[in-house]
PDB file of C-alpha atoms in Angstrom:
ATOM      1  CA  MET A   1     -15.606  12.992  45.649  1.00  0.00           C
ATOM      2  CA  THR A   2     -17.623  15.580  43.714  1.00  0.00           C
ATOM      3  CA  ASP A   3     -20.013  14.922  40.854  1.00  0.00           C
ATOM      4  CA  PHE A   4     -17.454  16.509  38.512  1.00  0.00           C
ATOM      5  CA  ASP A   5     -14.759  14.131  39.767  1.00  0.00           C
ATOM      6  CA  LEU A   6     -17.006  11.177  39.016  1.00  0.00           C
ATOM      7  CA  LYS A   7     -17.795  12.433  35.525  1.00  0.00           C
ATOM      8  CA  LEU A   8     -14.150  13.112  34.679  1.00  0.00           C
ATOM      9  CA  ASN A   9     -13.024   9.768  36.089  1.00  0.00           C
ATOM     10  CA  ALA A  10     -15.658   8.010  34.000  1.00  0.00           C
ATOM     11  CA  TRP A  11     -14.643   9.885  30.843  1.00  0.00           C
ATOM     12  CA  LEU A  12     -10.954   9.110  31.340  1.00  0.00           C
ATOM     13  CA  GLN A  13     -11.739   5.449  31.948  1.00  0.00           C
ATOM     14  CA  VAL A  14     -14.051   5.144  28.944  1.00  0.00           C
ATOM     15  CA  ASN A  15     -11.659   6.935  26.611  1.00  0.00           C
ATOM     16  CA  HIS A  16      -8.447   5.139  27.327  1.00  0.00           C
ATOM     17  CA  PRO A  17      -6.976   4.106  23.953  1.00  0.00           C
ATOM     18  CA  GLY A  18      -8.740   1.011  22.687  1.00  0.00           C
ATOM     19  CA  SER A  19     -12.057   1.629  24.435  1.00  0.00           C
ATOM     20  CA  ASN A  20     -15.162   1.366  22.265  1.00  0.00           C
ATOM     21  CA  ILE A  21     -17.640   2.642  24.848  1.00  0.00           C
ATOM     22  CA  LEU A  22     -19.511   5.870  24.027  1.00  0.00           C
ATOM     23  CA  LEU A  23     -21.324   8.044  26.573  1.00  0.00           C
ATOM     24  CA  ALA A  24     -24.311   9.451  24.639  1.00  0.00           C
ATOM     25  CA  THR A  25     -25.282  12.513  26.668  1.00  0.00           C
ATOM     26  CA  PRO A  26     -27.939  14.994  25.453  1.00  0.00           C
ATOM     27  CA  GLU A  27     -25.149  17.382  24.409  1.00  0.00           C
ATOM     28  CA  VAL A  28     -23.606  14.659  22.247  1.00  0.00           C
ATOM     29  CA  CYS A  29     -26.968  13.951  20.617  1.00  0.00           C
ATOM     30  CA  ASP A  30     -27.481  17.645  19.810  1.00  0.00           C
ATOM     31  CA  VAL A  31     -24.136  17.807  18.027  1.00  0.00           C
ATOM     32  CA  ASN A  32     -24.817  14.519  16.286  1.00  0.00           C
ATOM     33  CA  LYS A  33     -27.970  15.933  14.681  1.00  0.00           C
ATOM     34  CA  LEU A  34     -25.786  18.341  12.719  1.00  0.00           C
ATOM     35  CA  MET A  35     -23.671  15.523  11.306  1.00  0.00           C
ATOM     36  CA  SER A  36     -24.381  12.476   9.181  1.00  0.00           C
ATOM     37  CA  ASN A  37     -22.923   9.013   9.312  1.00  0.00           C
ATOM     38  CA  GLY A  38     -20.817   7.803   6.445  1.00  0.00           C
ATOM     39  CA  SER A  39     -17.670   6.072   5.370  1.00  0.00           C
ATOM     40  CA  ASN A  40     -16.256   8.828   3.146  1.00  0.00           C
ATOM     41  CA  ILE A  41     -12.788  10.113   3.950  1.00  0.00           C
ATOM     42  CA  ALA A  42     -12.349  12.925   6.460  1.00  0.00           C
ATOM     43  CA  PRO A  43      -8.967  14.642   5.981  1.00  0.00           C
ATOM     44  CA  SER A  44      -7.952  16.967   8.798  1.00  0.00           C
ATOM     45  CA  GLN A  45      -5.862  20.023   9.539  1.00  0.00           C
ATOM     46  CA  ALA A  46      -4.803  21.393  12.954  1.00  0.00           C
ATOM     47  CA  ALA A  47      -3.613  24.821  14.042  1.00  0.00           C
ATOM     48  CA  LEU A  48      -2.615  26.519  17.290  1.00  0.00           C
ATOM     49  CA  THR A  49      -3.684  30.161  17.237  1.00  0.00           C
ATOM     50  CA  GLY A  50      -4.098  33.219  19.447  1.00  0.00           C
ATOM     51  CA  SER A  51      -1.820  35.588  21.335  1.00  0.00           C
ATOM     52  CA  GLY A  52      -0.786  32.835  23.748  1.00  0.00           C
ATOM     53  CA  ALA A  53      -0.033  30.206  21.117  1.00  0.00           C
ATOM     54  CA  SER A  54       3.769  30.422  21.166  1.00  0.00           C
ATOM     55  CA  GLY A  55       3.871  30.373  24.947  1.00  0.00           C
ATOM     56  CA  ALA A  56       1.590  27.350  25.124  1.00  0.00           C
ATOM     57  CA  LEU A  57       3.699  25.500  22.552  1.00  0.00           C
ATOM     58  CA  SER A  58       6.929  26.026  24.492  1.00  0.00           C
ATOM     59  CA  ASN A  59       5.503  25.492  27.982  1.00  0.00           C
ATOM     60  CA  THR A  60       5.983  21.864  29.061  1.00  0.00           C
ATOM     61  CA  ASP A  61       4.690  22.430  32.593  1.00  0.00           C
ATOM     62  CA  TRP A  62       1.349  20.626  32.681  1.00  0.00           C
ATOM     63  CA  ALA A  63       0.004  22.438  35.743  1.00  0.00           C
ATOM     64  CA  SER A  64       0.299  25.899  34.171  1.00  0.00           C
ATOM     65  CA  ASN A  65      -0.592  25.035  30.577  1.00  0.00           C
ATOM     66  CA  PRO A  66      -4.330  24.404  30.029  1.00  0.00           C
ATOM     67  CA  ALA A  67      -3.797  24.374  26.250  1.00  0.00           C
ATOM     68  CA  LEU A  68      -1.673  21.263  26.760  1.00  0.00           C
ATOM     69  CA  GLY A  69      -4.614  19.740  28.593  1.00  0.00           C
ATOM     70  CA  ALA A  70      -7.012  20.589  25.761  1.00  0.00           C
ATOM     71  CA  ALA A  71      -4.650  19.046  23.204  1.00  0.00           C
ATOM     72  CA  ASN A  72      -4.171  15.822  25.145  1.00  0.00           C
ATOM     73  CA  LEU A  73      -7.856  15.349  25.903  1.00  0.00           C
ATOM     74  CA  ALA A  74      -8.657  15.897  22.230  1.00  0.00           C
ATOM     75  CA  ASN A  75      -6.020  13.400  21.165  1.00  0.00           C
ATOM     76  CA  MET A  76      -7.297  10.957  23.744  1.00  0.00           C
ATOM     77  CA  ALA A  77     -10.812  11.246  22.298  1.00  0.00           C
ATOM     78  CA  ARG A  78      -9.454  10.861  18.766  1.00  0.00           C
ATOM     79  CA  VAL A  79      -7.463   7.720  19.571  1.00  0.00           C
ATOM     80  CA  SER A  80     -10.379   6.223  21.488  1.00  0.00           C
ATOM     81  CA  ALA A  81     -12.641   6.847  18.490  1.00  0.00           C
ATOM     82  CA  GLY A  82     -10.169   5.185  16.144  1.00  0.00           C
ATOM     83  CA  TYR A  83      -9.931   8.347  14.036  1.00  0.00           C
ATOM     84  CA  ASN A  84      -6.557   8.618  12.292  1.00  0.00           C
ATOM     85  CA  PRO A  85      -6.616  11.316   9.587  1.00  0.00           C
ATOM     86  CA  THR A  86      -2.859  11.279   8.987  1.00  0.00           C
ATOM     87  CA  ASP A  87      -3.147   8.507   6.396  1.00  0.00           C
ATOM     88  CA  LEU A  88      -6.207   8.473   4.132  1.00  0.00           C
ATOM     89  CA  ASP A  89      -5.478   4.862   3.178  1.00  0.00           C
ATOM     90  CA  ASN A  90      -6.156   3.912   6.792  1.00  0.00           C
ATOM     91  CA  ALA A  91      -9.616   2.549   7.681  1.00  0.00           C
ATOM     92  CA  GLY A  92      -9.691   4.998  10.581  1.00  0.00           C
ATOM     93  CA  SER A  93      -9.673   8.100   8.375  1.00  0.00           C
ATOM     94  CA  THR A  94     -13.402   8.083   7.550  1.00  0.00           C
ATOM     95  CA  THR A  95     -16.316  10.245   8.604  1.00  0.00           C
ATOM     96  CA  THR A  96     -17.591   7.417  10.801  1.00  0.00           C
ATOM     97  CA  GLN A  97     -14.527   7.638  13.039  1.00  0.00           C
ATOM     98  CA  TYR A  98     -14.540  11.429  12.865  1.00  0.00           C
ATOM     99  CA  GLN A  99     -18.103  11.521  14.145  1.00  0.00           C
ATOM    100  CA  ALA A 100     -17.167   9.235  17.033  1.00  0.00           C
ATOM    101  CA  PHE A 101     -14.257  11.566  17.845  1.00  0.00           C
ATOM    102  CA  VAL A 102     -16.576  14.591  18.008  1.00  0.00           C
ATOM    103  CA  GLN A 103     -19.019  12.723  20.234  1.00  0.00           C
ATOM    104  CA  LYS A 104     -16.289  11.773  22.662  1.00  0.00           C
ATOM    105  CA  LEU A 105     -14.732  15.239  22.684  1.00  0.00           C
ATOM    106  CA  VAL A 106     -17.933  17.163  23.425  1.00  0.00           C
ATOM    107  CA  ASN A 107     -18.694  14.732  26.245  1.00  0.00           C
ATOM    108  CA  CYS A 108     -15.452  15.547  28.112  1.00  0.00           C
ATOM    109  CA  PRO A 109     -16.356  17.356  31.389  1.00  0.00           C
ATOM    110  CA  LEU A 110     -13.389  19.735  31.087  1.00  0.00           C
ATOM    111  CA  PHE A 111     -14.929  21.259  27.940  1.00  0.00           C
ATOM    112  CA  ILE A 112     -18.074  23.392  27.833  1.00  0.00           C
ATOM    113  CA  ILE A 113     -20.005  23.667  24.563  1.00  0.00           C
ATOM    114  CA  LYS A 114     -20.279  27.360  23.675  1.00  0.00           C
ATOM    115  CA  LEU A 115     -21.358  27.061  20.050  1.00  0.00           C
ATOM    116  CA  SER A 116     -22.858  24.242  18.005  1.00  0.00           C
ATOM    117  CA  ASP A 117     -24.532  25.185  14.746  1.00  0.00           C
ATOM    118  CA  HIS A 118     -24.024  25.360  11.009  1.00  0.00           C
ATOM    119  CA  GLN A 119     -23.747  28.064   8.391  1.00  0.00           C
ATOM    120  CA  SER A 120     -24.475  27.838   4.684  1.00  0.00           C
ATOM    121  CA  ILE A 121     -22.256  29.576   2.137  1.00  0.00           C
ATOM    122  CA  THR A 122     -22.985  30.019  -1.556  1.00  0.00           C
ATOM    123  CA  LYS A 123     -20.090  30.054  -3.981  1.00  0.00           C
ATOM    124  CA  THR A 124     -20.357  33.226  -6.047  1.00  0.00           C
ATOM    125  CA  SER A 125     -16.976  33.061  -7.755  1.00  0.00           C
ATOM    126  CA  SER A 126     -15.482  30.503 -10.122  1.00  0.00           C
ATOM    127  CA  ASP A 127     -12.223  30.912  -8.210  1.00  0.00           C
ATOM    128  CA  TRP A 128     -12.027  28.085  -5.679  1.00  0.00           C
ATOM    129  CA  ASN A 129      -9.354  29.963  -3.739  1.00  0.00           C
ATOM    130  CA  THR A 130     -11.875  32.742  -3.107  1.00  0.00           C
ATOM    131  CA  MET A 131     -14.350  30.180  -1.818  1.00  0.00           C
ATOM    132  CA  ILE A 132     -11.845  28.776   0.650  1.00  0.00           C
ATOM    133  CA  ASP A 133     -11.209  32.318   1.884  1.00  0.00           C
ATOM    134  CA  SER A 134     -14.958  32.656   2.456  1.00  0.00           C
ATOM    135  CA  ILE A 135     -15.056  29.406   4.414  1.00  0.00           C
ATOM    136  CA  ALA A 136     -12.181  30.579   6.613  1.00  0.00           C
ATOM    137  CA  ASP A 137     -14.026  33.840   7.280  1.00  0.00           C
ATOM    138  CA  THR A 138     -16.713  31.852   9.112  1.00  0.00           C
ATOM    139  CA  PHE A 139     -14.180  30.762  11.724  1.00  0.00           C
ATOM    140  CA  GLU A 140     -15.269  33.064  14.518  1.00  0.00           C
ATOM    141  CA  GLY A 141     -12.906  34.046  17.312  1.00  0.00           C
ATOM    142  CA  ILE A 142      -9.720  33.476  15.304  1.00  0.00           C
ATOM    143  CA  ALA A 143      -7.516  36.448  14.431  1.00  0.00           C
ATOM    144  CA  ASP A 144      -7.086  37.360  10.771  1.00  0.00           C
ATOM    145  CA  LYS A 145      -3.336  36.791  10.961  1.00  0.00           C
ATOM    146  CA  ASP A 146      -3.971  33.168  11.955  1.00  0.00           C
ATOM    147  CA  LYS A 147      -6.430  32.513   9.147  1.00  0.00           C
ATOM    148  CA  ASN A 148      -3.702  32.477   6.502  1.00  0.00           C
ATOM    149  CA  SER A 149      -2.356  29.181   7.822  1.00  0.00           C
ATOM    150  CA  ILE A 150      -5.887  27.808   8.013  1.00  0.00           C
ATOM    151  CA  VAL A 151      -6.577  28.747   4.378  1.00  0.00           C
ATOM    152  CA  THR A 152      -3.384  26.972   3.339  1.00  0.00           C
ATOM    153  CA  GLY A 153      -4.450  23.959   5.356  1.00  0.00           C
ATOM    154  CA  LEU A 154      -7.877  23.816   3.717  1.00  0.00           C
ATOM    155  CA  LYS A 155      -6.296  23.836   0.275  1.00  0.00           C
ATOM    156  CA  ASN A 156      -4.035  20.997   1.365  1.00  0.00           C
ATOM    157  CA  LEU A 157      -7.070  19.037   2.533  1.00  0.00           C
ATOM    158  CA  ALA A 158      -8.738  19.399  -0.857  1.00  0.00           C
ATOM    159  CA  GLN A 159      -5.532  18.261  -2.506  1.00  0.00           C
ATOM    160  CA  ALA A 160      -5.223  15.252  -0.202  1.00  0.00           C
ATOM    161  CA  ALA A 161      -8.881  14.279  -0.600  1.00  0.00           C
ATOM    162  CA  SER A 162      -8.913  14.478  -4.401  1.00  0.00           C
ATOM    163  CA  SER A 163      -5.844  12.263  -4.609  1.00  0.00           C
ATOM    164  CA  LYS A 164      -7.772   9.395  -3.002  1.00  0.00           C
ATOM    165  CA  MET A 165     -10.897   9.490  -5.158  1.00  0.00           C
ATOM    166  CA  SER A 166     -11.839   6.223  -6.829  1.00  0.00           C
ATOM    167  CA  THR A 167     -15.235   6.993  -8.372  1.00  0.00           C
ATOM    168  CA  GLU A 168     -16.474   9.564 -10.881  1.00  0.00           C
ATOM    169  CA  GLU A 169     -18.200  11.549  -8.160  1.00  0.00           C
ATOM    170  CA  THR A 170     -17.539  11.324  -4.448  1.00  0.00           C
ATOM    171  CA  GLU A 171     -17.845  13.302  -1.241  1.00  0.00           C
ATOM    172  CA  SER A 172     -15.371  14.191   1.469  1.00  0.00           C
ATOM    173  CA  VAL A 173     -15.638  15.949   4.810  1.00  0.00           C
ATOM    174  CA  PHE A 174     -12.943  18.542   5.500  1.00  0.00           C
ATOM    175  CA  VAL A 175     -12.025  18.956   9.177  1.00  0.00           C
ATOM    176  CA  GLN A 176     -10.285  21.950  10.720  1.00  0.00           C
ATOM    177  CA  ASN A 177      -9.125  21.665  14.350  1.00  0.00           C
ATOM    178  CA  VAL A 178      -8.033  24.846  16.126  1.00  0.00           C
ATOM    179  CA  ILE A 179      -6.889  25.421  19.693  1.00  0.00           C
ATOM    180  CA  ASN A 180      -7.048  29.160  20.284  1.00  0.00           C
ATOM    181  CA  VAL A 181      -5.169  30.563  23.281  1.00  0.00           C
ATOM    182  CA  ASP A 182      -6.103  34.086  24.399  1.00  0.00           C
ATOM    183  CA  ASN A 183      -7.812  35.033  27.643  1.00  0.00           C
ATOM    184  CA  VAL A 184      -9.495  31.635  27.443  1.00  0.00           C
ATOM    185  CA  VAL A 185      -8.532  28.359  25.788  1.00  0.00           C
ATOM    186  CA  SER A 186     -11.024  27.355  23.117  1.00  0.00           C
ATOM    187  CA  TYR A 187     -11.208  24.273  20.918  1.00  0.00           C
ATOM    188  CA  TYR A 188     -12.774  24.947  17.527  1.00  0.00           C
ATOM    189  CA  LEU A 189     -13.948  22.277  15.116  1.00  0.00           C
ATOM    190  CA  TYR A 190     -15.132  23.239  11.653  1.00  0.00           C
ATOM    191  CA  SER A 191     -16.169  20.713   9.041  1.00  0.00           C
ATOM    192  CA  SER A 192     -17.838  20.904   5.647  1.00  0.00           C
ATOM    193  CA  LYS A 193     -18.863  18.366   3.015  1.00  0.00           C
ATOM    194  CA  THR A 194     -17.416  18.805  -0.440  1.00  0.00           C
ATOM    195  CA  SER A 195     -18.365  16.857  -3.568  1.00  0.00           C
ATOM    196  CA  PHE A 196     -15.745  16.138  -6.211  1.00  0.00           C
ATOM    197  CA  ILE A 197     -16.371  15.292  -9.876  1.00  0.00           C
ATOM    198  CA  GLU A 198     -13.771  13.695 -12.096  1.00  0.00           C
ATOM    199  CA  GLN A 199     -12.637  15.793 -15.047  1.00  0.00           C
ATOM    200  CA  LYS A 200     -11.390  13.345 -17.666  1.00  0.00           C
ATOM    201  CA  GLY A 201      -7.649  13.673 -18.094  1.00  0.00           C
ATOM    202  CA  LYS A 202      -7.417  16.423 -15.473  1.00  0.00           C
ATOM    203  CA  GLY A 203      -8.124  14.686 -12.188  1.00  0.00           C
ATOM    204  CA  TYR A 204     -10.791  15.826  -9.746  1.00  0.00           C
ATOM    205  CA  ASP A 205     -12.473  19.206  -9.557  1.00  0.00           C
ATOM    206  CA  THR A 206     -15.449  20.486  -7.586  1.00  0.00           C
ATOM    207  CA  LYS A 207     -18.520  22.104  -9.106  1.00  0.00           C
ATOM    208  CA  GLN A 208     -20.279  22.514  -5.783  1.00  0.00           C
ATOM    209  CA  SER A 209     -22.122  25.824  -5.371  1.00  0.00           C
ATOM    210  CA  SER A 210     -23.170  25.728  -1.720  1.00  0.00           C
ATOM    211  CA  PHE A 211     -21.500  24.504   1.450  1.00  0.00           C
ATOM    212  CA  ASP A 212     -22.874  23.699   4.905  1.00  0.00           C
ATOM    213  CA  ILE A 213     -20.245  24.300   7.545  1.00  0.00           C
ATOM    214  CA  LEU A 214     -20.603  22.712  10.974  1.00  0.00           C
ATOM    215  CA  LYS A 215     -19.216  25.031  13.618  1.00  0.00           C
ATOM    216  CA  LEU A 216     -18.357  23.820  17.095  1.00  0.00           C
ATOM    217  CA  ARG A 217     -16.610  25.804  19.837  1.00  0.00           C
ATOM    218  CA  LEU A 218     -15.681  24.254  23.151  1.00  0.00           C
ATOM    219  CA  GLU A 219     -14.293  26.315  26.011  1.00  0.00           C
ATOM    220  CA  PHE A 220     -11.724  24.579  28.185  1.00  0.00           C
ATOM    221  CA  GLN A 221     -12.295  24.937  31.937  1.00  0.00           C
ATOM    222  CA  SER A 222      -8.865  26.359  32.660  1.00  0.00           C
ATOM    223  CA  ASP A 223      -9.790  27.280  36.230  1.00  0.00           C
ATOM    224  CA  LEU A 224     -10.209  23.591  37.052  1.00  0.00           C
ATOM    225  CA  TRP A 225      -7.059  22.470  35.271  1.00  0.00           C
ATOM    226  CA  PRO A 226      -4.650  22.851  38.271  1.00  0.00           C
ATOM    227  CA  MET A 227      -6.791  20.351  40.196  1.00  0.00           C
ATOM    228  CA  TYR A 228      -7.051  17.717  37.473  1.00  0.00           C
ATOM    229  CA  TRP A 229      -3.945  17.883  35.282  1.00  0.00           C
ATOM    230  CA  GLN A 230      -2.285  14.944  37.045  1.00  0.00           C
ATOM    231  CA  LYS A 231      -5.235  12.658  36.264  1.00  0.00           C
ATOM    232  CA  VAL A 232      -5.160  13.643  32.605  1.00  0.00           C
ATOM    233  CA  LYS A 233      -1.386  13.288  32.321  1.00  0.00           C
ATOM    234  CA  ALA A 234      -1.564   9.829  33.877  1.00  0.00           C
ATOM    235  CA  ALA A 235      -4.156   8.793  31.279  1.00  0.00           C
ATOM    236  CA  PHE A 236      -2.594  10.341  28.162  1.00  0.00           C
ATOM    237  CA  ASP A 237       0.831  11.975  28.179  1.00  0.00           C
ATOM    238  CA  GLY A 238       1.566  13.837  24.936  1.00  0.00           C
ATOM    239  CA  SER A 239       2.530  17.265  23.650  1.00  0.00           C
ATOM    240  CA  ILE A 240       0.861  19.993  21.622  1.00  0.00           C
ATOM    241  CA  ASP A 241       3.230  19.096  18.784  1.00  0.00           C
ATOM    242  CA  ASP A 242       1.836  15.553  18.938  1.00  0.00           C
ATOM    243  CA  TRP A 243      -1.691  16.947  18.611  1.00  0.00           C
ATOM    244  CA  LEU A 244      -0.697  19.111  15.636  1.00  0.00           C
ATOM    245  CA  ASN A 245       0.986  16.213  13.839  1.00  0.00           C
ATOM    246  CA  ASP A 246      -1.650  13.592  14.663  1.00  0.00           C
ATOM    247  CA  ASN A 247      -4.462  15.724  13.256  1.00  0.00           C
ATOM    248  CA  LYS A 248      -2.790  16.720   9.997  1.00  0.00           C
ATOM    249  CA  THR A 249      -3.390  14.800   6.778  1.00  0.00           C
ATOM    250  CA  SER A 250      -0.273  14.366   4.663  1.00  0.00           C
ATOM    251  CA  THR A 251      -0.293  15.628   1.062  1.00  0.00           C
ATOM    252  CA  ALA A 252       3.015  13.967   0.208  1.00  0.00           C
ATOM    253  CA  GLY A 253       3.067  12.785  -3.393  1.00  0.00           C
ATOM    254  CA  THR A 254      -0.240  14.428  -4.333  1.00  0.00           C
ATOM    255  CA  GLN A 255      -1.001  17.079  -6.927  1.00  0.00           C
ATOM    256  CA  PRO A 256      -3.269  20.137  -6.509  1.00  0.00           C
ATOM    257  CA  ILE A 257      -6.763  19.659  -7.913  1.00  0.00           C
ATOM    258  CA  PRO A 258      -7.600  21.757 -11.010  1.00  0.00           C
ATOM    259  CA  ALA A 259      -9.871  24.067  -9.022  1.00  0.00           C
ATOM    260  CA  LEU A 260      -6.944  25.134  -6.830  1.00  0.00           C
ATOM    261  CA  GLN A 261      -4.463  25.879  -9.589  1.00  0.00           C
TER     262      GLN A 261
END
């Protein structure tokens, strides 16, 4: 058994749903430095992008679909971390669980960290829609045609977050998950903190002028996938649709915040 086999076996064992064990490798610690602990809500959006997206979505053959592997490993890490962004009333929808999810994901041997840094953006327009466009422009490696759905998703996250505010001023972390399928399969995670201030009689708005965006890109080791897909499938058997739905915060019954109208 190779060293890689041992590492993957250990990760799959540790991250079975319900496990609370965390493998704190140096790579995990480096990512963790760019994040902060907290119990604020962390609404999430997910998108499948790239020229191979439609093929990956329709392909149910595990052996030939590395994007399916990336989705299931990510969902496995999310469940193990107790992060459930679908319902912001759930105790598992906070930044604490989100951070645990990121730690578990970057520690998976079938992913290689290609980018881990942050970028600051200053809001120069009073139009919040323009600001969201600027945030989406930082999402490197994603085609322009795919960014439209991401922009819509970010607006939905702001709407969902503002609907759950209970204090005059509060902070939320917006999370964007992207699996991009082109010549390689990449998992992108983008997150940014946003502060909301209550406008009496109008709900919540944001007067924030600068944003720090955490950017993380993991490359899936597709060349190894044919040798290990059976182990992954045995540990966590889901679909890409499951991943899309499980990482999307519902905005049902909410109203757009003033800044987005």
